[in-house]
């Protein structure tokens, strides 16, 4: 992991947020190539989930939402982690995530066992800690102005369910997909970008007819599992983990996990959320007048009204075929853009040997990223900084960059320039030399095999297109 963290900093993938001021815990900045990589991950998700399907539409909801949303969804009362303090070293830990937690002052007692003994310190009883960041809307800071930074993008989808149904031609089963920032005041942000306080999610809520939900759940687990494999993650570092203990809203949940250098970690959770969220918002809307009367303070939502009442509410769906109104069930594949990006980086990292200018084999660091995810698709390199090489190379570069992210580099010895591109995962290097000027051919060098081949300059674009496949 240290090697990956250091490469990502050195090459401009990921920097610590506010590093200039000593950093801030749990927030990360993506540098020039990291931004491209993460954008490619999100684009690949969007293509698979929205563009390449007829049954899913997109949405971009605001981060700030009405506070009642979080009351109704259960986050105000229940979105918390058990927190414990160590009286010896004053550090805070998540009580359900003590594996590897070590008291800063005392040596651990039973390494590998997990739990209190491993921590070694003098621990308090767990206390519940709500993970939502609070802020205030406008200049008033009384309770009615209180609002939250969203801890998940999903609720923005649920509260827009009726808007989407009314404004587009969607019919059950259909999905609404969204990519966006979420915020959680994690007790213990760690493992690089894996657990951050500000992160980006890629979530889709798939609404279906009650009774068809189990089959759709299985289908989505399979579809999402395949997506990671198609983009190159090694199958033996991926696993499915069905949950035994379920969240209050869930009928079934399966996580897709990846074997990071620090151990298995969740990339994505697929949950059968039943009709829980739409029902809760139906209740939330009914409760709103009371909530406003009490100045934004409300201890609970009223008990469920008559079953029949729900079916008439704003968030129910009229089924034309069945001539019936009901609340759909929801299957949710919820992925993290930062975690996926980190997994692709870890999986791609490799070291092998490459000969230097004198033929001596040196260690080469190479990111074997899937070409679709590679931040830069090709580098155009004039062999010399004279004899017309730069002009010819620049013309090719300007032509290719209209279609792809391409770099031009004339700065160092050719071997060094190759190495730099290997480190950021560029699949192809195109070299212009004296022969190009006489017969119009260029050398293309493949990142993974390091093999070189001469092809006509006029074929470079189609060669690259074949290599990358879909954008
Ligand atoms: P964990 O158990 O790791 O805290 P979770 O089960 O609470 O995660 P979900 O609520 O299912 O996570 O969120 C869906 C996805 O959002 C996760 O699979 C993950 O990819 C991403 N995600 C959640 N919390 C974080 C975080 N703190 N930092 C980065 N990504 C996150």
Coordinates of C-alpha atoms and ligand atoms in Angstrom, one line a residue:
X1 CA 0.0 0.0 0.0
X2 CA 2.9 2.4 0.8
X3 CA 4.2 2.0 -2.7
X4 CA 0.8 2.7 -4.2
X5 CA 0.3 5.8 -2.0
X6 CA 3.7 7.1 -2.9
X7 CA 3.2 6.5 -6.7
X8 CA -0.2 8.2 -6.6
X9 CA 1.3 11.3 -5.0
X10 CA 4.5 11.3 -7.1
X11 CA 2.5 11.1 -10.4
X12 CA -0.4 13.3 -9.5
X13 CA -3.2 10.8 -8.9
X14 CA -4.2 11.6 -5.3
X15 CA -3.0 14.2 -2.7
X16 CA -4.0 14.7 0.9
X17 CA -6.5 17.5 1.2
X18 CA -5.1 20.8 2.5
X19 CA -1.6 19.2 2.6
X20 CA -0.1 22.7 2.6
X21 CA -1.6 23.3 6.1
X22 CA -0.7 19.9 7.5
X23 CA -3.7 18.0 5.9
X24 CA -7.2 17.3 7.1
X25 CA -8.3 13.8 8.0
X26 CA -10.6 11.9 5.7
X27 CA -10.5 14.1 2.7
X28 CA -8.5 13.7 -0.5
X29 CA -7.8 15.7 -3.6
X30 CA -7.4 14.1 -7.1
X31 CA -4.5 15.5 -9.1
X32 CA -4.3 15.9 -12.9
X33 CA -4.1 12.1 -13.8
X34 CA -6.2 11.0 -10.8
X35 CA -9.1 13.2 -11.9
X36 CA -9.0 11.6 -15.4
X37 CA -8.9 8.1 -13.9
X38 CA -11.8 8.7 -11.5
X39 CA -13.8 10.4 -14.3
X40 CA -13.2 7.3 -16.5
X41 CA -14.5 5.0 -13.7
X42 CA -17.6 7.1 -13.3
X43 CA -18.1 7.3 -17.1
X44 CA -17.8 3.5 -17.4
X45 CA -20.5 3.1 -14.6
X46 CA -22.8 5.6 -16.3
X47 CA -22.5 3.9 -19.7
X48 CA -23.2 0.5 -18.2
X49 CA -26.0 1.7 -16.0
X50 CA -27.8 4.5 -18.1
X51 CA -26.6 4.9 -21.6
X52 CA -26.4 1.2 -22.6
X53 CA -29.9 0.4 -21.1
X54 CA -33.4 1.3 -22.0
X55 CA -34.8 1.0 -18.5
X56 CA -32.6 3.4 -16.4
X57 CA -32.7 7.2 -16.4
X58 CA -30.3 9.6 -14.7
X59 CA -30.7 12.2 -11.9
X60 CA -28.6 14.9 -10.2
X61 CA -30.2 15.9 -6.9
X62 CA -28.9 18.6 -4.6
X63 CA -26.6 17.7 -1.7
X64 CA -28.6 19.8 0.7
X65 CA -32.1 18.5 1.2
X66 CA -35.1 19.2 3.5
X67 CA -34.2 17.9 7.0
X68 CA -37.5 15.9 7.1
X69 CA -35.9 13.6 4.4
X70 CA -33.4 12.4 6.9
X71 CA -35.9 12.0 9.6
X72 CA -38.2 9.9 7.4
X73 CA -35.3 7.8 6.0
X74 CA -34.2 6.9 9.5
X75 CA -30.8 8.6 9.4
X76 CA -31.5 11.2 12.1
X77 CA -32.4 8.5 14.6
X78 CA -30.4 5.6 13.4
X79 CA -27.4 6.5 11.2
X80 CA -24.7 6.0 13.8
X81 CA -21.7 3.9 14.6
X82 CA -20.8 2.7 18.1
X83 CA -17.8 4.7 19.2
X84 CA -15.4 3.9 22.0
X85 CA -12.6 6.0 23.6
X86 CA -9.4 4.7 24.9
X87 CA -8.6 6.3 28.2
X88 CA -5.0 5.5 27.9
X89 CA -4.1 7.0 24.6
X90 CA -7.2 9.2 24.1
X91 CA -7.8 7.7 20.6
X92 CA -11.3 7.0 19.3
X93 CA -12.3 3.7 17.6
X94 CA -15.3 2.2 16.0
X95 CA -16.4 -0.6 18.4
X96 CA -17.5 -2.8 15.6
X97 CA -14.3 -2.3 13.7
X98 CA -11.5 -3.0 16.2
X99 CA -9.5 -5.3 14.1
X100 CA -6.1 -3.9 13.8
X101 CA -6.9 -1.1 16.3
X102 CA -4.0 -0.5 18.6
X103 CA -3.7 1.7 21.7
X104 CA -1.2 4.4 21.1
X105 CA 0.5 3.9 24.5
X106 CA 0.2 0.2 25.4
X107 CA 1.5 -2.8 23.5
X108 CA -1.3 -5.0 22.2
X109 CA -2.0 -8.2 24.1
X110 CA -3.3 -10.7 21.7
X111 CA -2.4 -9.8 18.1
X112 CA -4.8 -11.0 15.5
X113 CA -7.6 -11.7 18.0
X114 CA -9.4 -8.5 17.4
X115 CA -11.6 -6.8 20.1
X116 CA -10.6 -5.1 23.3
X117 CA -7.6 -7.3 24.0
X118 CA -6.0 -6.4 20.7
X119 CA -6.4 -2.7 21.3
X120 CA -4.5 -3.0 24.6
X121 CA -5.8 0.2 26.1
X122 CA -8.4 1.1 28.7
X123 CA -11.7 1.3 26.7
X124 CA -14.9 3.1 27.5
X125 CA -18.3 1.5 26.8
X126 CA -19.5 2.1 23.3
X127 CA -21.6 5.2 22.6
X128 CA -23.7 5.9 19.6
X129 CA -22.3 8.6 17.3
X130 CA -24.4 10.0 14.4
X131 CA -22.4 10.1 11.2
X132 CA -24.2 13.0 9.5
X133 CA -22.6 16.4 9.2
X134 CA -24.9 19.1 10.4
X135 CA -25.0 22.6 9.0
X136 CA -27.5 25.6 9.0
X137 CA -29.4 27.0 6.1
X138 CA -29.2 30.7 5.8
X139 CA -28.2 33.2 8.5
X140 CA -30.5 31.9 11.2
X141 CA -29.0 29.1 13.3
X142 CA -32.1 28.0 15.3
X143 CA -33.3 24.4 14.9
X144 CA -35.7 25.1 12.0
X145 CA -32.6 26.1 9.9
X146 CA -30.7 22.9 10.7
X147 CA -29.9 20.7 7.8
X148 CA -27.5 17.9 6.9
X149 CA -24.9 17.1 4.2
X150 CA -26.3 14.0 2.6
X151 CA -24.7 10.8 3.8
X152 CA -26.0 8.9 0.7
X153 CA -27.3 9.9 -2.7
X154 CA -30.1 7.4 -2.6
X155 CA -32.6 9.6 -0.8
X156 CA -32.4 12.2 -3.5
X157 CA -33.7 9.5 -5.9
X158 CA -36.5 8.4 -3.6
X159 CA -37.9 11.9 -3.1
X160 CA -37.8 12.5 -6.8
X161 CA -39.6 9.2 -7.7
X162 CA -42.9 10.9 -8.5
X163 CA -41.2 13.7 -10.5
X164 CA -39.4 11.2 -12.7
X165 CA -42.5 9.0 -13.2
X166 CA -44.6 12.1 -14.2
X167 CA -42.0 13.7 -16.4
X168 CA -40.6 10.8 -18.3
X169 CA -42.1 7.7 -20.0
X170 CA -40.7 5.2 -17.5
X171 CA -42.8 2.1 -16.6
X172 CA -42.0 -0.5 -14.0
X173 CA -39.5 -2.0 -13.8
X174 CA -37.1 0.9 -14.2
X175 CA -34.2 2.5 -12.4
X176 CA -32.9 6.0 -11.5
X177 CA -29.2 6.4 -11.3
X178 CA -27.1 9.1 -9.8
X179 CA -23.4 9.9 -9.2
X180 CA -22.5 12.4 -6.5
X181 CA -20.8 13.4 -3.3
X182 CA -21.8 12.1 0.1
X183 CA -20.5 13.0 3.5
X184 CA -20.1 10.9 6.6
X185 CA -18.3 12.0 9.8
X186 CA -16.5 8.6 10.0
X187 CA -15.1 8.0 13.5
X188 CA -11.9 6.6 12.1
X189 CA -11.1 7.4 8.4
X190 CA -8.3 5.2 7.2
X191 CA -6.8 3.0 4.5
X192 CA -6.1 5.9 2.2
X193 CA -9.2 6.9 0.3
X194 CA -11.1 3.7 1.3
X195 CA -12.8 5.3 4.3
X196 CA -13.1 9.0 3.8
X197 CA -15.4 11.7 5.3
X198 CA -16.2 13.2 1.9
X199 CA -16.5 10.7 -1.0
X200 CA -18.4 10.0 -4.2
X201 CA -21.1 7.4 -4.7
X202 CA -22.6 5.8 -7.8
X203 CA -26.0 4.6 -6.8
X204 CA -29.0 3.3 -8.7
X205 CA -32.5 2.6 -7.3
X206 CA -34.2 -0.1 -9.4
X207 CA -38.0 0.0 -8.9
X208 CA -39.9 -3.2 -9.5
X209 CA -43.2 -4.9 -9.0
X210 CA -43.4 -6.4 -5.5
X211 CA -42.9 -10.2 -5.8
X212 CA -40.3 -9.8 -8.6
X213 CA -37.8 -8.3 -6.2
X214 CA -35.9 -11.5 -5.3
X215 CA -35.2 -12.3 -9.0
X216 CA -34.1 -8.7 -9.7
X217 CA -31.9 -8.7 -6.6
X218 CA -30.0 -11.8 -8.0
X219 CA -29.8 -10.3 -11.4
X220 CA -28.2 -7.0 -10.1
X221 CA -25.7 -8.9 -7.9
X222 CA -24.6 -10.8 -11.0
X223 CA -24.6 -7.7 -13.3
X224 CA -22.6 -5.6 -10.9
X225 CA -20.1 -8.4 -10.2
X226 CA -19.5 -8.7 -13.9
X227 CA -18.8 -5.0 -14.3
X228 CA -15.7 -5.1 -12.2
X229 CA -14.4 -8.1 -14.0
X230 CA -15.0 -6.5 -17.4
X231 CA -12.9 -3.5 -16.4
X232 CA -10.0 -5.8 -15.5
X233 CA -10.2 -6.5 -11.7
X234 CA -8.7 -9.9 -11.1
X235 CA -11.4 -12.5 -10.3
X236 CA -9.4 -14.0 -7.5
X237 CA -9.3 -10.7 -5.7
X238 CA -13.1 -10.3 -5.8
X239 CA -15.7 -12.0 -3.7
X240 CA -19.4 -11.8 -2.9
X241 CA -20.4 -11.5 0.8
X242 CA -24.1 -12.0 1.6
X243 CA -25.0 -10.3 4.9
X244 CA -26.3 -12.4 7.7
X245 CA -27.3 -9.4 9.9
X246 CA -29.5 -7.0 7.8
X247 CA -30.1 -3.3 8.1
X248 CA -33.6 -2.4 9.2
X249 CA -34.7 -1.5 5.6
X250 CA -33.2 -4.5 3.9
X251 CA -34.6 -7.9 3.0
X252 CA -31.3 -9.1 1.5
X253 CA -27.9 -7.5 1.0
X254 CA -24.8 -8.8 -0.7
X255 CA -21.5 -6.9 -0.8
X256 CA -19.0 -7.1 -3.6
X257 CA -15.6 -7.1 -1.9
X258 CA -12.1 -6.6 -3.2
X259 CA -8.8 -7.9 -1.7
X260 CA -7.0 -4.6 -1.1
X261 CA -3.4 -4.7 0.2
X262 CA -4.8 -4.0 3.7
X263 CA -7.4 -6.8 3.4
X264 CA -10.9 -7.4 2.1
X265 CA -13.0 -4.3 1.8
X266 CA -16.5 -3.5 0.4
X267 CA -16.6 -1.9 -3.1
X268 CA -20.4 -2.0 -3.4
X269 CA -23.4 -3.2 -1.6
X270 CA -26.5 -4.5 -3.4
X271 CA -29.6 -4.3 -1.2
X272 CA -33.2 -5.3 -1.5
X273 CA -34.7 -2.2 0.2
X274 CA -38.2 -3.4 -0.2
X275 CA -40.7 -0.5 -0.2
X276 CA -39.2 0.9 3.0
X277 CA -38.0 4.3 1.7
X278 CA -41.0 5.2 -0.4
X279 CA -43.3 4.3 2.4
X280 CA -41.2 6.3 4.9
X281 CA -41.4 9.4 2.7
X282 CA -45.1 8.9 2.3
X283 CA -45.2 9.1 6.1
X284 CA -42.8 12.0 6.2
X285 CA -45.0 14.1 3.9
X286 CA -48.0 13.5 6.2
X287 CA -45.9 14.4 9.3
X288 CA -44.5 17.7 7.8
X289 CA -47.3 20.0 9.1
X290 CA -46.7 18.8 12.7
X291 CA -43.0 19.1 12.3
X292 CA -43.3 22.7 11.1
X293 CA -45.7 23.5 13.9
X294 CA -43.1 22.2 16.4
X295 CA -40.3 24.3 15.0
X296 CA -38.5 21.5 13.4
X297 CA -38.3 19.4 16.5
X298 CA -40.0 16.1 16.3
X299 CA -39.3 13.0 18.3
X300 CA -40.9 10.5 16.0
X301 CA -43.0 9.9 13.0
X302 CA -46.6 8.8 13.5
X303 CA -47.4 5.2 13.4
X304 CA -48.3 3.7 10.1
X305 CA -51.7 4.8 8.9
X306 CA -54.2 2.4 7.3
X307 CA -52.5 0.3 4.7
X308 CA -55.0 1.5 2.1
X309 CA -54.0 5.1 2.7
X310 CA -50.4 4.4 1.6
X311 CA -51.4 3.1 -1.7
X312 CA -53.1 6.4 -2.6
X313 CA -50.2 8.5 -1.6
X314 CA -47.9 10.6 -3.8
X315 CA -45.2 8.0 -3.9
X316 CA -47.3 5.1 -5.1
X317 CA -47.3 3.9 -8.7
X318 CA -50.3 3.3 -10.9
X319 CA -49.9 0.1 -12.9
X320 CA -51.7 0.5 -16.2
X321 CA -51.8 -3.2 -16.9
X322 CA -53.0 -4.3 -13.5
X323 CA -55.2 -1.2 -13.0
X324 CA -53.8 -1.0 -9.5
X325 CA -51.9 1.5 -7.4
X326 CA -49.1 0.2 -5.2
X327 CA -45.7 1.1 -3.8
X328 CA -42.9 -0.5 -5.8
X329 CA -40.0 -2.5 -4.3
X330 CA -36.5 -1.3 -4.8
X331 CA -33.2 -3.0 -5.5
X332 CA -30.2 -0.8 -4.9
X333 CA -26.7 -1.4 -6.2
X334 CA -24.6 1.3 -4.3
X335 CA -21.0 1.7 -5.2
X336 CA -18.2 4.1 -4.2
X337 CA -16.4 5.9 -7.0
X338 CA -13.3 6.4 -4.8
X339 CA -13.2 2.8 -3.6
X340 CA -13.6 1.5 -7.1
X341 CA -10.8 3.9 -8.3
X342 CA -8.6 2.7 -5.5
X343 CA -9.3 -0.9 -6.3
X344 CA -8.4 -0.4 -10.0
X345 CA -5.2 1.3 -8.9
X346 CA -4.2 -1.5 -6.5
X347 CA -5.1 -4.1 -9.0
X348 CA -3.1 -2.5 -11.8
X349 CA 0.0 -1.8 -9.9
X350 CA 2.9 -4.1 -11.0
X351 CA 6.7 -4.2 -11.1
X352 CA 8.7 -6.0 -13.7
X353 CA 12.1 -5.5 -15.4
X354 CA 13.0 -3.3 -18.3
X355 CA 16.4 -2.7 -19.9
X356 CA 17.9 0.8 -19.5
X357 CA 19.8 2.7 -22.2
X358 CA 22.9 0.4 -21.6
X359 CA 20.8 -2.8 -21.7
X360 CA 21.0 -3.3 -17.9
X361 CA 17.7 -4.6 -16.5
X362 CA 16.0 -2.2 -14.1
X363 CA 12.8 -2.5 -12.1
X364 CA 9.9 -0.9 -13.9
X365 CA 6.7 0.3 -12.2
X366 CA 3.7 -0.1 -14.4
X367 CA 0.0 0.4 -14.0
X368 CA -1.7 -2.3 -16.0
X369 CA -5.0 -0.4 -16.1
X370 CA -7.7 -1.4 -18.5
X371 CA -7.3 0.9 -21.6
X372 CA -10.8 2.3 -21.0
X373 CA -9.8 3.5 -17.6
X374 CA -6.3 4.7 -18.4
X375 CA -6.1 8.4 -17.7
X376 CA -4.0 9.1 -20.8
X377 CA -4.6 6.8 -23.8
X378 CA -1.4 7.5 -25.7
X379 CA 1.7 9.6 -25.6
X380 CA 3.3 11.1 -28.7
X381 CA 7.0 11.3 -28.4
X382 CA 9.5 12.9 -30.9
X383 CA 12.7 10.9 -30.7
X384 CA 14.8 14.1 -31.0
X385 CA 14.1 17.6 -30.1
X386 CA 15.3 18.7 -33.6
X387 CA 15.3 17.6 -37.3
X388 CA 11.6 18.2 -37.7
X389 CA 10.6 15.5 -35.2
X390 CA 8.8 17.8 -32.8
X391 CA 6.7 19.5 -35.6
X392 CA 5.6 16.2 -37.0
X393 CA 4.8 14.8 -33.5
X394 CA 2.9 17.8 -32.5
X395 CA 0.7 17.6 -35.6
X396 CA -0.2 14.0 -34.8
X397 CA -0.8 14.9 -31.1
X398 CA -3.1 17.7 -32.0
X399 CA -5.1 15.4 -34.3
X400 CA -5.4 12.6 -31.7
X401 CA -6.3 14.8 -28.8
X402 CA -9.6 15.8 -30.5
X403 CA -10.8 12.2 -29.7
X404 CA -8.8 11.1 -26.7
X405 CA -6.8 12.3 -23.8
X406 CA -3.3 12.2 -25.3
X407 CA 0.0 13.6 -24.0
X408 CA 3.0 15.2 -25.9
X409 CA 6.4 14.8 -24.3
X410 CA 9.8 15.7 -25.7
X411 CA 11.5 16.3 -22.3
X412 CA 14.0 13.4 -21.7
X413 CA 15.7 10.3 -23.1
X414 CA 13.1 8.1 -24.8
X415 CA 13.4 5.3 -22.2
X416 CA 12.7 7.7 -19.4
X417 CA 9.7 9.0 -21.2
X418 CA 8.4 5.5 -21.7
X419 CA 8.8 4.8 -18.0
X420 CA 6.9 7.9 -17.0
X421 CA 4.0 6.8 -19.2
X422 CA 4.1 3.2 -17.8
X423 CA 3.8 4.6 -14.3
X424 CA 0.5 6.4 -15.1
X425 CA -0.8 3.4 -17.1
X426 CA -0.7 4.9 -20.7
X427 CA -1.4 1.9 -23.0
X428 CA 0.4 3.2 -26.0
X429 CA 3.5 5.3 -26.8
X430 CA 3.9 6.6 -30.4
X431 CA 7.4 7.6 -31.4
X432 CA 8.3 9.9 -34.3
X433 CA 11.8 9.5 -35.7
X434 CA 13.8 10.2 -38.8
X435 CA 12.2 7.3 -40.7
X436 CA 8.7 8.9 -40.1
X437 CA 9.9 11.8 -42.2
X438 CA 10.9 9.6 -45.1
X439 CA 8.4 6.8 -45.2
X440 CA 5.5 8.0 -43.0
X441 CA 5.7 5.2 -40.4
X442 CA 5.8 5.6 -36.6
X443 CA 6.8 3.2 -33.8
X444 CA 4.0 2.1 -31.5
X445 CA 5.1 0.6 -28.2
X446 CA 2.7 -1.4 -26.0
X447 CA 2.8 -0.7 -22.3
X448 CA 2.3 -4.3 -21.0
X449 CA 4.6 -6.3 -23.3
X450 CA 6.9 -3.4 -24.2
X451 CA 7.0 -4.7 -27.7
X452 CA 7.4 -2.2 -30.6
X453 CA 6.0 -2.2 -34.0
X454 CA 6.2 0.1 -37.0
X455 CA 2.8 1.2 -38.5
X456 CA 1.8 3.9 -41.0
X457 CA 1.1 7.2 -39.2
X458 CA -2.3 7.3 -41.0
X459 CA -3.3 4.1 -39.1
X460 CA -2.5 5.3 -35.6
X461 CA -6.0 6.5 -34.8
X462 CA -7.7 3.2 -35.8
X463 CA -4.9 1.3 -34.0
X464 CA -5.7 3.2 -30.8
X465 CA -9.4 2.8 -31.3
X466 CA -9.1 -1.0 -31.6
X467 CA -6.9 -1.0 -28.4
X468 CA -9.3 1.0 -26.3
X469 CA -12.5 -0.4 -27.6
X470 CA -15.5 1.5 -26.2
X471 CA -14.6 4.9 -24.7
Ligands
LIG1 P1 -18.8 0.5 5.4 O1 -19.4 -0.7 6.0 O2 -17.5 0.3 4.7 O3 -18.8 1.7 6.3 P2 -21.4 1.0 4.2 O4 -21.9 -0.4 4.2 O5 -21.8 1.9 5.3 O6 -19.7 1.0 4.2 P3 -23.0 1.9 2.1 O7 -23.8 2.7 3.0 O8 -23.5 0.6 1.6 O9 -21.6 1.6 2.8 O10 -22.5 2.8 0.9 C1 -22.4 2.3 -0.4 C2 -20.9 2.5 -1.0 O11 -20.4 3.8 -0.7 C3 -19.9 1.6 -0.3 O12 -19.9 0.3 -0.8 C4 -18.6 2.3 -0.5 O13 -18.1 2.0 -1.8 C5 -19.1 3.8 -0.5 N1 -18.7 4.3 0.8 C6 -19.4 4.3 1.9 N2 -18.8 4.9 2.9 C7 -17.6 5.4 2.4 C8 -16.5 6.1 3.0 N3 -16.5 6.5 4.2 N4 -15.5 6.4 2.2 C9 -15.5 6.0 0.9 N5 -16.5 5.3 0.3 C10 -17.6 5.0 1.1

